[in-house]
Coordinates of C-alpha atoms in Angstrom, one line a residue:
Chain L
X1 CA 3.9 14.3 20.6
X2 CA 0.8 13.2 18.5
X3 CA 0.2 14.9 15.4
X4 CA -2.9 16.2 17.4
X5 CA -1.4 17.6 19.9
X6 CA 1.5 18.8 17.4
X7 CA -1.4 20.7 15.3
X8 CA -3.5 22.4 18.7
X9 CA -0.5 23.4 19.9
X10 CA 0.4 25.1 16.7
X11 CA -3.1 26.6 16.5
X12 CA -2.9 27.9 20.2
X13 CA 0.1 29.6 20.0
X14 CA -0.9 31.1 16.3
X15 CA -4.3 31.9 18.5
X16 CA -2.4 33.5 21.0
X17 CA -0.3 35.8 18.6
X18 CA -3.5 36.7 16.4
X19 CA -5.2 37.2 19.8
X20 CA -2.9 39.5 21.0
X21 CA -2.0 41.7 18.3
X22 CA -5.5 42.1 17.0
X23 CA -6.9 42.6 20.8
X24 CA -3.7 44.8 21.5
X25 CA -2.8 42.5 25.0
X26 CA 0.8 43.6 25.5
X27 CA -0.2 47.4 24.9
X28 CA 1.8 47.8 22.0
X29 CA 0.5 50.3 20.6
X30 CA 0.7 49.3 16.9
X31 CA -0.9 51.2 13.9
X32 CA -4.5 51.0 13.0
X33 CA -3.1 49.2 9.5
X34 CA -1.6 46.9 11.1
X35 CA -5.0 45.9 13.4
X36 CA -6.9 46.0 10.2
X37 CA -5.1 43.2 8.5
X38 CA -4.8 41.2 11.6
X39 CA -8.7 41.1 12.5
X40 CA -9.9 39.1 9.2
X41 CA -6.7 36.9 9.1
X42 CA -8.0 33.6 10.6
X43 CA -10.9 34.1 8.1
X44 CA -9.2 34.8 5.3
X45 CA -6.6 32.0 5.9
X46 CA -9.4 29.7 5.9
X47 CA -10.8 31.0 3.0
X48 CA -7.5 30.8 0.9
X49 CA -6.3 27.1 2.8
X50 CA -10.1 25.9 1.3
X51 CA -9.1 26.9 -2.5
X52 CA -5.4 25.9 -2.1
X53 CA -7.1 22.4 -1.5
X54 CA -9.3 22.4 -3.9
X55 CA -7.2 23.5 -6.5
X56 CA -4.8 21.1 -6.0
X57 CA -7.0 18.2 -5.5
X58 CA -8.4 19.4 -8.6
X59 CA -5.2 19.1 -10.5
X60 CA -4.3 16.2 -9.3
X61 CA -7.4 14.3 -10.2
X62 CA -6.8 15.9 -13.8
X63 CA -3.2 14.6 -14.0
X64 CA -3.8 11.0 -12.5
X65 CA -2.2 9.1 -14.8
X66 CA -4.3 6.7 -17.0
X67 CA -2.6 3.3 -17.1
X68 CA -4.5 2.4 -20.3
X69 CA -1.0 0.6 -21.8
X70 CA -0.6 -1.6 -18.8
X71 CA -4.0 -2.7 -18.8
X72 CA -3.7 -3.3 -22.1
X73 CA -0.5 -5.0 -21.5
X74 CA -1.8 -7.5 -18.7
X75 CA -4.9 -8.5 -20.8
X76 CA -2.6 -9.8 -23.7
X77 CA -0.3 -11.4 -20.7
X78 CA -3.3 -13.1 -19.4
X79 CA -4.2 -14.6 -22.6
X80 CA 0.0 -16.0 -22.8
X81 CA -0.6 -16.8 -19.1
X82 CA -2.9 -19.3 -19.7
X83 CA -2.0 -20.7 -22.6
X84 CA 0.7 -21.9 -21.3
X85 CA -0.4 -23.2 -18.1
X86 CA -3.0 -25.5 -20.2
X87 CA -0.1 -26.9 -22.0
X88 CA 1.7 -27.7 -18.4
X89 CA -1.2 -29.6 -17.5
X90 CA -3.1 -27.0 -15.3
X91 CA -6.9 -27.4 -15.5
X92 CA -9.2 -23.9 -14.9
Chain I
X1 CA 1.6 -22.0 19.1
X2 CA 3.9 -22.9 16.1
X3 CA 7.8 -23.2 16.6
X4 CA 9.7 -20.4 14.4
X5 CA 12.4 -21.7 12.1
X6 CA 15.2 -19.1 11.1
X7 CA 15.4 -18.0 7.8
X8 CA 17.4 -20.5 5.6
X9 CA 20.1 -18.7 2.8
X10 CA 20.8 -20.7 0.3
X11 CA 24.3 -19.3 0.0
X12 CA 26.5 -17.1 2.4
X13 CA 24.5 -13.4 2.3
X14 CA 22.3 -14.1 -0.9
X15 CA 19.0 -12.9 -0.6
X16 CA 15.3 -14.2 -1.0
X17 CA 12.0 -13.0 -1.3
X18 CA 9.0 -14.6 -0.2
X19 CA 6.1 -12.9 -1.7
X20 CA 2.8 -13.1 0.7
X21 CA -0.3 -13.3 -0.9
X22 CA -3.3 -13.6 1.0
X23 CA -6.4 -15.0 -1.2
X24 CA -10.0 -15.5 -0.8
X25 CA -11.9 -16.6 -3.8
X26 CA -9.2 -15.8 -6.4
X27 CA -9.5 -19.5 -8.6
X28 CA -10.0 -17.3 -11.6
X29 CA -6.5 -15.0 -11.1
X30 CA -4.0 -17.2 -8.9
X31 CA -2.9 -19.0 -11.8
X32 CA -2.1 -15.9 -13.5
X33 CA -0.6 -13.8 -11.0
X34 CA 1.8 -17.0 -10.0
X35 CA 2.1 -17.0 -14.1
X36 CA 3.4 -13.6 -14.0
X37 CA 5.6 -13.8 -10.7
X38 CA 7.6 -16.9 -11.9
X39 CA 8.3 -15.1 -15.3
X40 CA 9.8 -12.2 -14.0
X41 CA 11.4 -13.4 -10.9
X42 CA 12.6 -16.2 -13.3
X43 CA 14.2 -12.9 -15.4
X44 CA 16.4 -12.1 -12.5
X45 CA 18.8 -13.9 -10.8
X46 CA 17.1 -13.4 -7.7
X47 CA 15.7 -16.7 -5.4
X48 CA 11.7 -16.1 -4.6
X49 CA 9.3 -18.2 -2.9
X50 CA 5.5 -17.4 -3.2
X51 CA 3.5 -18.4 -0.5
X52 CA -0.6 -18.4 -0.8
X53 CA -2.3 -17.5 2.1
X54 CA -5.6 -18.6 1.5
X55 CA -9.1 -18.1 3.9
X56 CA -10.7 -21.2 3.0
X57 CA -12.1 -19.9 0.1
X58 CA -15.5 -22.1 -1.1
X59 CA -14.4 -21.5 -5.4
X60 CA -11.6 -23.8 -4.9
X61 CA -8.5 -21.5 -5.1
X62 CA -6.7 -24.0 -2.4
X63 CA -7.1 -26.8 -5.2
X64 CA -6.0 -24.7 -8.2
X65 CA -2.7 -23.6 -6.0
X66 CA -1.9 -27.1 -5.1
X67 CA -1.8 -27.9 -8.7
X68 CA 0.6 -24.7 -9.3
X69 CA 2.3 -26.4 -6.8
X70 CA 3.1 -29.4 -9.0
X71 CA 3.8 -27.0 -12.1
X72 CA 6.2 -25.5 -10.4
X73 CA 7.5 -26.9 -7.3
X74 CA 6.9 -27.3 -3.6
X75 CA 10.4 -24.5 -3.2
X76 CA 8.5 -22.0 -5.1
X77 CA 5.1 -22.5 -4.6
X78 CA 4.3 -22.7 -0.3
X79 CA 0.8 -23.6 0.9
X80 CA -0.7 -21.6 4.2
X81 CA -4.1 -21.7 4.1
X82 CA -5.8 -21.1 6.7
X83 CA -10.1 -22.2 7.6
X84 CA -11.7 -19.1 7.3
X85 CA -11.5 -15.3 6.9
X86 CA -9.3 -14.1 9.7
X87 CA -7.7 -10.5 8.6
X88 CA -5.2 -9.5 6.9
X89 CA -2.7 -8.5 9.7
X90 CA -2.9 -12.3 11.3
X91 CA -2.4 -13.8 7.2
X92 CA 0.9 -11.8 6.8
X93 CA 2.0 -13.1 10.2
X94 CA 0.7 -17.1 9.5
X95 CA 3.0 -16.3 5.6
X96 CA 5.8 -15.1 7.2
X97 CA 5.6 -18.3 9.7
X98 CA 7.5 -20.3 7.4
X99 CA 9.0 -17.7 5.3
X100 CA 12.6 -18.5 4.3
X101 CA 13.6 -15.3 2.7
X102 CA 15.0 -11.8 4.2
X103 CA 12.8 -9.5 2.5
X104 CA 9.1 -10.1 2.1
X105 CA 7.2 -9.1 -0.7
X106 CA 3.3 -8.0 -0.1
X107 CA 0.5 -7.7 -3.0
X108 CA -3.0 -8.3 -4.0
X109 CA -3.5 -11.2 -5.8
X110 CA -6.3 -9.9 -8.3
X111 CA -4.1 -8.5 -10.8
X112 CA -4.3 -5.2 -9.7
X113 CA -0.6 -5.0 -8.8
X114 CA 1.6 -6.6 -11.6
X115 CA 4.6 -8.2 -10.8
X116 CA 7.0 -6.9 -13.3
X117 CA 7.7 -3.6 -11.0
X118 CA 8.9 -6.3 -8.1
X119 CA 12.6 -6.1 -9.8
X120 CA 12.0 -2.5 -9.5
X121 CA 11.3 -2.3 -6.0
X122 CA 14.8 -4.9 -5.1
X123 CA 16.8 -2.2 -7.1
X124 CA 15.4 0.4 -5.6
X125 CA 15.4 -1.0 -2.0
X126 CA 19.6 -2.0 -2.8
X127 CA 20.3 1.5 -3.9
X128 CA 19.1 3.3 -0.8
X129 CA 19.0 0.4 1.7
X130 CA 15.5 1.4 2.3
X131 CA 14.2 -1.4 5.0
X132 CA 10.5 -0.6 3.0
X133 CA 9.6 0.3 -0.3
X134 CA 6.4 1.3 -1.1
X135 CA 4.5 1.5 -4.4
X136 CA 2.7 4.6 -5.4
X137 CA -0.2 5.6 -7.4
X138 CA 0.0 8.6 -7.3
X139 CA 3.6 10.1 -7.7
X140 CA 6.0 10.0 -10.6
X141 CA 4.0 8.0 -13.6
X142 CA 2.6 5.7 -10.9
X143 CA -1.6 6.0 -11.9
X144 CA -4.7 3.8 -12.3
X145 CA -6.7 2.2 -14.9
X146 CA -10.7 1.5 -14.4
X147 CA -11.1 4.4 -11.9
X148 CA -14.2 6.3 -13.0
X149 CA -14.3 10.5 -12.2
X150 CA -15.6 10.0 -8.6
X151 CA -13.4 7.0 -7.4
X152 CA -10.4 9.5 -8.5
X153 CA -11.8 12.7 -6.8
X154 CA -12.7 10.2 -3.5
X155 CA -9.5 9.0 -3.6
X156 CA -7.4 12.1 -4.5
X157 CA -8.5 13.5 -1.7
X158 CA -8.5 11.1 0.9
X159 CA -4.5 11.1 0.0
X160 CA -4.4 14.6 0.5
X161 CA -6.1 15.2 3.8
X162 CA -4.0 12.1 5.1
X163 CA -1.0 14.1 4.3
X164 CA -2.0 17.3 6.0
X165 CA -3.0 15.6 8.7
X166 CA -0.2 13.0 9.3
X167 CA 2.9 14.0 7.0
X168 CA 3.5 10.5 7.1
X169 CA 6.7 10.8 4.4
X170 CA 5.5 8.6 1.9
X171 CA 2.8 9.8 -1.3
X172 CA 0.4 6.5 -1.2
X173 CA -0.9 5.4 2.3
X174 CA -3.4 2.9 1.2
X175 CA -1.3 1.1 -1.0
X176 CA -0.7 -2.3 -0.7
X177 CA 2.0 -3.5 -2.7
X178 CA 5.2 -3.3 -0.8
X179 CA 8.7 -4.8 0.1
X180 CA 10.1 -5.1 3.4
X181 CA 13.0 -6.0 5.1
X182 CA 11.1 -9.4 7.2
X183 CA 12.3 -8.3 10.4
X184 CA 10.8 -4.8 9.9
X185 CA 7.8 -6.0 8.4
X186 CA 7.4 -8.1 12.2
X187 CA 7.9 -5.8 14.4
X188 CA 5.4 -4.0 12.3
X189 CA 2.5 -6.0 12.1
X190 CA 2.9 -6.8 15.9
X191 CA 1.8 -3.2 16.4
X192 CA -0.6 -2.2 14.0
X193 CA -4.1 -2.3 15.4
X194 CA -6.6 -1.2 12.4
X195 CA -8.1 -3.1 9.7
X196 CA -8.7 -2.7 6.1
X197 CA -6.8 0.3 4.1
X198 CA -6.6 1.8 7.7
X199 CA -4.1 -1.0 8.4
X200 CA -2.0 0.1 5.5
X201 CA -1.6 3.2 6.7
X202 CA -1.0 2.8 9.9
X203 CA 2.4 0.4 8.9
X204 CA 3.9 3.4 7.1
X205 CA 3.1 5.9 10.5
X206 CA 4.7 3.1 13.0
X207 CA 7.7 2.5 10.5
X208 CA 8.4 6.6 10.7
X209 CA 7.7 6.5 14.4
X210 CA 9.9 3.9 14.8
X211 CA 12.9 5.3 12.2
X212 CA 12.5 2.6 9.4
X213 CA 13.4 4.4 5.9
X214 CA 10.8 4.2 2.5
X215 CA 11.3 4.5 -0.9
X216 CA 8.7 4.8 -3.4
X217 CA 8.3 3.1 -6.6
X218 CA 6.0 4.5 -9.0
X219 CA 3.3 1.7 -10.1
X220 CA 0.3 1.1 -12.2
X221 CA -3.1 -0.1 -10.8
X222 CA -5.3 -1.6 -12.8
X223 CA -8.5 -2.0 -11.4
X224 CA -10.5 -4.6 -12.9
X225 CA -13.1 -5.3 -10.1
X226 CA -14.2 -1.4 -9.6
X227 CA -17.6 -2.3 -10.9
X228 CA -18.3 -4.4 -8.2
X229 CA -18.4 -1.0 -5.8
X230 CA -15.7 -1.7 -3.3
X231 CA -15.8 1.7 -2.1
X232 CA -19.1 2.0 -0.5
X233 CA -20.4 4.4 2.2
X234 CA -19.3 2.1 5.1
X235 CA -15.7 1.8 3.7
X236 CA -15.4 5.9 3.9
X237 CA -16.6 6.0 7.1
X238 CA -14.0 3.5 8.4
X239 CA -11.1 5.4 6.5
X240 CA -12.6 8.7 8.5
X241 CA -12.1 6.8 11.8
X242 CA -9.3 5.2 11.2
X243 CA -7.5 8.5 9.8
X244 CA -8.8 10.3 12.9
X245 CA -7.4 7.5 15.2
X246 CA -4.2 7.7 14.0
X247 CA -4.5 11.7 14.0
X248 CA -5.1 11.2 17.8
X249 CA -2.3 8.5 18.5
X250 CA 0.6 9.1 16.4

């Protein structure tokens, strides 16, 4: 199965569920409580899913790791680098 | 169409890596990225062959890497080159032609991937018996250097709707400094379809699909070419298509 399909299937049968609790399908007779929290849910799963990713986005773009010793590192290399391939004869 | 030779071992079950790397108008850092490969392959015991792809580039890298070539050897130092700018997918295919290690060793030859993790990514590939091992930016202290505020935030979150979206197992899709076992890293490239960092990613998917095992090795990228905008509009949309695509067909 393609991730695609994996993912609308999973949205169908979440659909489905929301669908029938909130709609009351299967005449189940649940408790007005219960119908309240179901009717916003897609919403408010959005909502929270779209500051879960931004929040961790967020941190992770504050916690990328600055390399600033290996660039110093491959700078001092380069200068070694070609000293040493002038002296084996190697013309830049 | 070229005959293919079998790899050669230099002694009953000792291994080799060939390191691929693909050029095009890299005079100025071939010398030192072959600098840097020989001193710490040359650290380990290990038996290496690097083997210069390059696209008929017009600054004269094919001259520079046939002098290498006398520095250090015809064994060590393999010509491929190639007459023009024909893709990445088709240059690891043409290097691994002649190949004469098991395990192939791909990077960028500007620098930006820097040779001393290689002994990293053979220990790590012996102790799980990974068939790829990947390096990461963005997982343990793997990270950048020269990445301004919006190159990070672009690429931060590229990484993570490509995880949402594919799960593909591994923390850095794009990446492109990897090892592979040579007979994984065929059957790969045979059926990868997409171009550019899309290509990269799309190795790692078909190696899950097709039950290969990756390990990560954390890594540092230091960009030193960033100012010359490599990540324009056109490049984003691509990775969008490409991400989709895969989305779609994986």
């Amino acid at each position: 199965m393609t991730k695609l399909a994996e993912w609308l299937s999973g949205l169908t049968l979440l659909g489905v569920l929301w669908a029938a609790v909130t709609f009351d399908l299967l005449g189940l007779d649940l408790p007005e409580a219960v119908l309240q929290v179901s009717w916003p849910l897609p919403v408010f799963l959005l909502v929270a899913l779209g500051c879960y990713s931004l929040a961790t986005v967020g941190y992770r773009v504050a916690t990328f790791n600055d390399c600033q010793p290996a660039a110093a590192e491959l700078q001092r290399q380069i200068q070694e680098a070609r000293t040493d391939l002038q002296g084996k004869g190697l013309r830049f | 169409m070229a005959s293919r030779k079998s790899p050669e071992k230099c002694k009953e079950g000792a291994d080799k890596y060939s390191v691929l790397l693909p050029t095009y108008n890299e005079r100025e850092n071939l010398p030192l990225i072959v600098w840097l490969l020989v001193k710490y392959f040359g650290e380990t015991e290990y038996n290496y062959e690097v083997i210069v792809i390059d696209d008929g580039s017009p600054d004269g890298t094919l001259e520079i890497a046939e002098q290498l070539q006398k520095i250090y050897g015809s064994d060590k130092i393999v010509l491929r080159p190639r007459p023009k700018k024909l893709g990445l997918g088709t240059a690891y295919i043409h290097g691994m032609q002649h190949a004469t290690g098991n395990y192939i060793i791909i990077m960028d030859a500007d620098l930006s991937h820097h040779p001393k993790f290689i002994p990293e990514f053979i220990r790590r590939q012996k102790d799980g018996n990974y068939d790829i091992v990947s390096g990461t930016r963005y997982s343990g202290d793997g990270g950048v250097y020269g990445w301004d505020l919006k190159r990070k935030i672009i690429s931060r979150g590229a990484n993570f709707i490509t995880q949402i979206l594919l799960r593909p197992g591994a923390s850095d899709l794009t990446g492109s400094f990897r090892l592979y076992r040579k007979e994984v890293l065929q059957k790969l490239v045979e059926k990868c379809v997409s171009k550019g960092y899309v290509f990269q990613m799309e190795m790692i998917v078909r190696a899950r699909q097709l039950g290969y095992s990756i390990g990560e090795v954390p890594i540092s990228f230091v960009d030193r070419v960033y100012g010359e905008s490599k990540l324009g509009g056109n490049e984003i949309v691509s990775f969008v298509k490409g991400l989709l695509t895969l989305f779609a067909t994986t």
